[in-house]
Amino acid sequence: MFEDFREYSVAEFFKKNRHMLGFSGKVKSLTTIVHELVTNSLDACEEAGILPDIRVEIYSIADDKVKIVVSDNGPGIPKELIGKVYGKLLAGTKFHKYKQQRGQQGIGASGVTMYAKLTTGVPVHIISAYQGKMIIADVGIDINRNEPIVENIVETDTDIHGVIVEVVAGEVKVDKSEYSVYEYIRQTALANPHAQIELIVNGDRILYERQTTVTPPKPQETLPHILGIPPYEFLEMAKLSNNRTLRSFMIDSFDRVTSQKVKELEKLLPDIDFDKNPKELSWDEVDRILKVVKSIKWYPPRKDVLIPIGEANLQKSIEAIYKPEIIVTRTREPKIYRDGVPFVVEVGIAYGGSISSKVLRFANRVPLLFDSSACAITKAISEIEWNRYEIEDINTAPVLIVVHLASTFIPYVSAGKTAIAQEEDIISEIKLALMEAARSIKTHIHQKYRLYELSKKKEALLRYVDQLASDIASLSGEDRELIKNRLEEIIREKYSI
Amino acid sequence: MFEDFREYSVAEFFKKNRHMLGFSGKVKSLTTIVHELVTNSLDACEEAGILPDIRVEIYSIADDKVKIVVSDNGPGIPKELIGKVYGKLLAGTKFHKYKQQRGQQGIGASGVTMYAKLTTGVPVHIISAYQGKMIIADVGIDINRNEPIVENIVETDTDIHGVIVEVVAGEVKVDKSEYSVYEYIRQTALANPHAQIELIVNGDRILYERQTTVTPPKPQETLPHILGIPPYEFLEMAKLSNNRTLRSFMIDSFDRVTSQKVKELEKLLPDIDFDKNPKELSWDEVDRILKVVKSIKWYPPRKDVLIPIGEANLQKSIEAIYKPEIIVTRTREPKIYRDGVPFVVEVGIAYGGSISSKVLRFANRVPLLFDSSACAITKAISEIEWNRYEIEDINTAPVLIVVHLASTFIPYVSAGKTAIAQEEDIISEIKLALMEAARSIKTHIHQKYRLYELSKKKEALLRYVDQLASDIASLSGEDRELIKNRLEEIIREKYSI
């Protein structure tokens, strides 16, 4: 039974389990392709401090085959990395960073290349203009070895910058459903009001203009918070450290560890020599340090590492796209989950107008269209007693709910990044944010009902004014019109809006 | 911005995303460890045709640290593979097979080794008795390279067989919740009535005796069904094939492709030479073949590759563990999803007795305790109008629902194998199975209500018999006892049960 024992590459794993990357179903697969390429473009622009101009073109070629072209005005990609960015799973600039960014795995773009290969055999065609050089190349992936195949390289000089990616994929379908590219791009525009995004599907063009020309602050990279570091990680970091003392290692390696804090630890751990070389730490020592670490108070993570969309921007975005009667947006203070990962929740609730019941989920400004039932956001919404906020049934009321989670590490349920794991700290924070916004909306809904009832009463009373004025006039001999005007005045005063 | 570009191993990926393997939360992490080791033991016994005897021991060592020991009477593991089985992600005998088996990824056991390393630094201790040799060794994992570290190897002769795995893990917690090892083992026993499983937690011993000594038939390996094969896969298989003609390649490589069927294809594809060497196929030819493949009728997949628990066994298991009033079990006919993957659904519905509302989900006899909201089974249950079956609220009624999906490939939502992806074909089949069982249960519930009402009426009438008998006796002069007996007889007849 062991003659079949084999090792296999991560690309083979995700080839067989491609649904884990979002490749299941024709509509979802197309949205996944666009999603991976657009998030890369937005991340690249953000990293380079460029206001993004992104164009997504989709051309139906045959039956269930399309060509997808995504162009951006980002910094481009250097020649030597083009192969690995688009042709090797588990490679990139994002995986090792503690930083708010859209991508965090180094899987997405090469997953697209793999899906194109599986379904059409056509490598992705890359045009990258980076620092004065334009590279044109075809990139494929050797699935069995998880290595890129780069062919037909052409190199010229250029004075522009950016990337154009052309993908020919099969087993995909263009439609306008709630899982479509249309919806994905609409929501991307909503969460990225500083980006201009153009979607062209078989000649049908939709332009989302930017709602603000202010580039959002660039999220800063941070250090891991000392809470939530497993002993192995601590020890590995210590081994690789250039610091000469445990003390300086801790201060330099972790967020919020100050010399003051280390002194506090030293007092609680008299047996441990904080002057020792961190390379010489033992498991037992690390165990004891981390136990004491958990027992003392730490500052919350740095706040400048999290860049929310912002209440005003979110408001503007929702207004531009959905035109509701009222919008309330709330951005909470940053919190941490799993003891050490910073995150911030912001929400918008919009009511009335042409709005129908809808939930928009976002993680680091990326729309989450799929697997809503597995998502922390769905869970949080389901746990709120909406009738306390004058919303009888959240599934049918004309209410748009927008939830955005920003974090240096989004705990996605799977490599497909479609849903946020149901971490309790995150769920509870989303609930607090929504309830806060719901209270304001409640006032509005309440007000609206009051107005409606008042106007109904007023109408009813005004119907009697004519008859009453005539009766009083004939009884008193006073002028009928005068009496009528006076009566109407009284009613209007009493039921004024 | 590109100076940080790095490649990293799949072990690093799952170290950072260990929640995707089921390592999130202390209780869940412990259950995940037991789950991975027990499924490996059960698979090994099944493969070798051995009735499984499995023991799971858990010893609390400190705070949130435990030692887990899982022993089985399986065939053991050969020396040269011990390292890779327990110390390398993406390695194993199961990944490439089209076969119903519990494991299918080659990630689980080495994921356990990684988690132990992260949290305690202790390698797993393996004792493997295989074909006359006993190997004792410590196995760790080099996370950065995803390679095993095997140390302290001792080799002796033996006349027994089996594996003992000892894991020392931190960040875990023993409890008795619905997510605990207790629940996991109880459900494992239910779905594996041929296995004897012993759970010993800090001296507290629970024995699940086997309910049948009949070894279930061994699931056969199958070939992929030709529907649902992407062109790339077809082409790769063709390239690696030893067949000399396209015709024989297709017959030998795919399930249900007969020479008869190939003749049908040949007629529809007169331009394609079915005598050509499969290595010489072009993308275009494969595209055309697969298009026509989709247009003709195919036999469903072979049935003997799927081994359900069986209606009688499932009944016996539920009876032994839950002792309800009534149990209905149904095993459906095999179906396919994604055009080519065979699966079979079986369900049990149990009602009354000490049962409270509960859903048990299984995939290839493995209990799924987590992430129920993401699961196809939960979705299917939520879509049934239970009140049509006299069950007012499925979330509170004293109803136990058991759903088992057996397949040559379970489409898990993530590498943690906690929930089944919401494939429409699977959901609809689960619904059909449940509705079938629910109809029988309805009759029972209906019957039960009828009996209840009858007995109420009977009681009410019997209360008058005494008085009525006396009255009639005094009026007619007949014997009172005789009249009373006759009256009671009439009532009993009319309201007989």
mmCIF file of C-alpha atoms in Angstrom, chain B residues 35-190:
data_model
loop_
_atom_site.group_PDB
_atom_site.id
_atom_site.type_symbol
_atom_site.label_atom_id
_atom_site.label_comp_id
_atom_site.label_asym_id
_atom_site.label_seq_id
_atom_site.Cartn_x
_atom_site.Cartn_y
_atom_site.Cartn_z
ATOM 1 C CA HIS B 35 -8.867 14.080 14.168
ATOM 2 C CA GLU B 36 -5.791 13.949 11.946
ATOM 3 C CA LEU B 37 -4.224 11.027 13.790
ATOM 4 C CA VAL B 38 -7.420 8.983 14.126
ATOM 5 C CA THR B 39 -8.399 9.386 10.465
ATOM 6 C CA ASN B 40 -4.917 8.217 9.471
ATOM 7 C CA SER B 41 -5.305 5.155 11.699
ATOM 8 C CA LEU B 42 -8.735 4.311 10.306
ATOM 9 C CA ASP B 43 -7.566 4.751 6.707
ATOM 10 C CA ALA B 44 -4.536 2.536 7.321
ATOM 11 C CA CYS B 45 -6.651 -0.240 8.862
ATOM 12 C CA GLU B 46 -9.160 -0.018 6.037
ATOM 13 C CA GLU B 47 -6.445 -0.166 3.395
ATOM 14 C CA ALA B 48 -5.023 -3.290 5.060
ATOM 15 C CA GLY B 49 -8.417 -4.908 5.672
ATOM 16 C CA ILE B 50 -8.000 -4.859 9.459
ATOM 17 C CA LEU B 51 -10.873 -4.293 11.924
ATOM 18 C CA PRO B 52 -9.623 -1.136 13.671
ATOM 19 C CA ASP B 53 -8.702 -1.055 17.368
ATOM 20 C CA ILE B 54 -7.820 2.515 18.205
ATOM 21 C CA ARG B 55 -6.866 4.102 21.490
ATOM 22 C CA VAL B 56 -6.681 7.836 22.092
ATOM 23 C CA GLU B 57 -5.026 8.959 25.324
ATOM 24 C CA ILE B 58 -4.831 12.539 26.493
ATOM 25 C CA TYR B 59 -2.769 13.667 29.463
ATOM 26 C CA SER B 60 -2.820 17.233 30.734
ATOM 27 C CA ILE B 61 0.785 18.215 31.403
ATOM 28 C CA ALA B 62 0.549 21.877 32.314
ATOM 29 C CA ASP B 63 -1.721 24.866 31.866
ATOM 30 C CA ASP B 64 -2.635 24.564 28.220
ATOM 31 C CA LYS B 65 -0.218 21.785 27.324
ATOM 32 C CA VAL B 66 -1.218 18.158 26.730
ATOM 33 C CA LYS B 67 0.290 14.903 25.570
ATOM 34 C CA ILE B 68 -1.795 13.039 23.017
ATOM 35 C CA VAL B 69 -1.128 9.376 22.268
ATOM 36 C CA VAL B 70 -2.955 7.628 19.439
ATOM 37 C CA SER B 71 -2.357 3.898 18.950
ATOM 38 C CA ASP B 72 -3.721 1.640 16.234
ATOM 39 C CA ASN B 73 -3.498 -1.961 15.064
ATOM 40 C CA GLY B 74 -2.975 -0.970 11.443
ATOM 41 C CA PRO B 75 -0.195 -2.258 9.202
ATOM 42 C CA GLY B 76 2.391 0.264 10.443
ATOM 43 C CA ILE B 77 4.500 2.571 8.306
ATOM 44 C CA PRO B 78 7.762 1.546 6.608
ATOM 45 C CA LYS B 79 10.914 3.125 8.021
ATOM 46 C CA GLU B 80 11.794 5.146 4.938
ATOM 47 C CA LEU B 81 8.422 6.922 4.884
ATOM 48 C CA ILE B 82 8.006 7.775 8.574
ATOM 49 C CA GLY B 83 9.763 11.118 8.158
ATOM 50 C CA LYS B 84 7.706 12.227 5.190
ATOM 51 C CA VAL B 85 4.381 11.047 6.608
ATOM 52 C CA TYR B 86 4.863 13.060 9.798
ATOM 53 C CA GLY B 87 7.323 15.760 8.787
ATOM 54 C CA LYS B 88 6.508 17.001 5.288
ATOM 55 C CA LEU B 89 3.368 18.724 4.093
ATOM 56 C CA LEU B 90 2.056 17.584 0.701
ATOM 57 C CA ALA B 91 3.325 14.019 0.772
ATOM 58 C CA GLY B 92 1.434 10.766 1.028
ATOM 59 C CA THR B 93 -0.366 7.916 -0.664
ATOM 60 C CA LYS B 94 -3.779 9.523 -0.877
ATOM 61 C CA PHE B 95 -3.544 12.756 -2.836
ATOM 62 C CA HIS B 96 -3.366 11.306 -6.345
ATOM 63 C CA LYS B 97 -6.009 8.633 -5.918
ATOM 64 C CA TYR B 98 -9.582 8.673 -7.100
ATOM 65 C CA LYS B 99 -10.786 6.749 -4.104
ATOM 66 C CA GLN B 100 -13.078 7.118 -1.115
ATOM 67 C CA GLN B 101 -10.736 7.679 1.823
ATOM 68 C CA ARG B 102 -10.718 9.836 4.930
ATOM 69 C CA GLY B 103 -7.537 11.734 4.190
ATOM 70 C CA GLN B 104 -7.009 13.128 0.729
ATOM 71 C CA GLN B 105 -4.418 15.864 1.047
ATOM 72 C CA GLY B 106 -1.200 14.612 2.631
ATOM 73 C CA ILE B 107 -1.216 17.587 4.970
ATOM 74 C CA GLY B 108 -2.914 16.495 8.185
ATOM 75 C CA ALA B 109 -0.315 14.505 10.130
ATOM 76 C CA SER B 110 2.574 16.829 9.305
ATOM 77 C CA GLY B 111 0.328 19.758 10.218
ATOM 78 C CA VAL B 112 0.114 18.205 13.692
ATOM 79 C CA THR B 113 3.904 17.953 13.864
ATOM 80 C CA MET B 114 4.159 21.599 12.865
ATOM 81 C CA TYR B 115 1.645 22.712 15.479
ATOM 82 C CA ALA B 116 3.494 20.769 18.185
ATOM 83 C CA LYS B 117 6.734 22.413 17.098
ATOM 84 C CA LEU B 118 5.212 25.894 17.095
ATOM 85 C CA THR B 119 3.710 25.554 20.539
ATOM 86 C CA THR B 120 6.101 23.293 22.486
ATOM 87 C CA GLY B 121 9.102 22.619 20.256
ATOM 88 C CA VAL B 122 8.738 18.892 20.933
ATOM 89 C CA PRO B 123 8.969 16.583 17.888
ATOM 90 C CA VAL B 124 6.352 13.851 17.572
ATOM 91 C CA HIS B 125 7.431 10.472 18.866
ATOM 92 C CA ILE B 126 6.610 7.632 16.490
ATOM 93 C CA ILE B 127 6.556 3.908 17.117
ATOM 94 C CA SER B 128 5.811 2.023 13.931
ATOM 95 C CA ALA B 129 5.635 -1.760 13.696
ATOM 96 C CA TYR B 130 5.605 -2.740 10.036
ATOM 97 C CA GLN B 131 6.331 -6.109 8.471
ATOM 98 C CA GLY B 132 8.376 -7.526 11.338
ATOM 99 C CA LYS B 133 10.348 -4.368 12.105
ATOM 100 C CA MET B 134 9.656 -1.876 14.852
ATOM 101 C CA ILE B 135 10.988 1.639 14.353
ATOM 102 C CA ILE B 136 11.055 4.197 17.125
ATOM 103 C CA ALA B 137 11.895 7.747 16.111
ATOM 104 C CA ASP B 138 11.370 11.434 16.806
ATOM 105 C CA VAL B 139 10.041 13.360 13.832
ATOM 106 C CA GLY B 140 10.122 17.122 13.503
ATOM 107 C CA ILE B 141 9.674 19.455 10.576
ATOM 108 C CA ASP B 142 12.019 22.058 9.117
ATOM 109 C CA ILE B 143 9.325 24.635 8.453
ATOM 110 C CA ASN B 144 11.362 26.881 6.161
ATOM 111 C CA ARG B 145 12.184 24.016 3.823
ATOM 112 C CA ASN B 146 9.135 21.806 4.477
ATOM 113 C CA GLU B 147 11.391 18.826 5.098
ATOM 114 C CA PRO B 148 11.274 16.219 7.883
ATOM 115 C CA ILE B 149 13.830 16.034 10.686
ATOM 116 C CA VAL B 150 14.108 12.424 11.873
ATOM 117 C CA GLU B 151 16.150 11.741 14.994
ATOM 118 C CA ASN B 152 16.864 9.102 17.642
ATOM 119 C CA ILE B 153 15.977 6.164 15.418
ATOM 120 C CA VAL B 154 15.847 2.781 17.129
ATOM 121 C CA GLU B 155 15.101 -0.349 15.130
ATOM 122 C CA THR B 156 14.157 -3.782 16.486
ATOM 123 C CA ASP B 157 12.364 -6.913 15.356
ATOM 124 C CA THR B 158 8.721 -7.369 16.265
ATOM 125 C CA ASP B 159 5.801 -9.666 15.585
ATOM 126 C CA ILE B 160 3.090 -7.057 16.021
ATOM 127 C CA HIS B 161 1.934 -4.301 13.698
ATOM 128 C CA GLY B 162 0.521 -0.825 14.161
ATOM 129 C CA VAL B 163 1.493 2.740 14.912
ATOM 130 C CA ILE B 164 1.715 4.755 18.120
ATOM 131 C CA VAL B 165 2.019 8.521 17.757
ATOM 132 C CA GLU B 166 2.844 10.713 20.747
ATOM 133 C CA VAL B 167 2.337 14.442 20.399
ATOM 134 C CA VAL B 168 3.105 17.129 22.981
ATOM 135 C CA ALA B 169 1.143 20.237 22.052
ATOM 136 C CA GLY B 170 0.549 23.625 23.622
ATOM 137 C CA GLU B 171 -2.243 26.161 23.098
ATOM 138 C CA VAL B 172 -4.798 23.400 23.569
ATOM 139 C CA LYS B 173 -7.556 22.780 26.086
ATOM 140 C CA VAL B 174 -9.433 19.697 27.214
ATOM 141 C CA ASP B 175 -13.152 20.201 27.672
ATOM 142 C CA LYS B 176 -16.407 18.365 27.037
ATOM 143 C CA SER B 177 -18.092 20.841 24.705
ATOM 144 C CA GLU B 178 -19.713 19.993 21.399
ATOM 145 C CA TYR B 179 -16.348 20.761 19.770
ATOM 146 C CA SER B 180 -14.332 18.535 22.056
ATOM 147 C CA VAL B 181 -12.405 15.345 21.544
ATOM 148 C CA TYR B 182 -15.204 13.573 23.442
ATOM 149 C CA GLU B 183 -17.740 14.593 20.837
ATOM 150 C CA TYR B 184 -15.330 13.893 18.002
ATOM 151 C CA ILE B 185 -14.681 10.339 19.170
ATOM 152 C CA ARG B 186 -18.377 9.678 19.868
ATOM 153 C CA GLN B 187 -19.238 10.692 16.321
ATOM 154 C CA THR B 188 -16.287 8.769 14.890
ATOM 155 C CA ALA B 189 -17.628 5.647 16.606
ATOM 156 C CA LEU B 190 -21.069 6.332 15.164
#
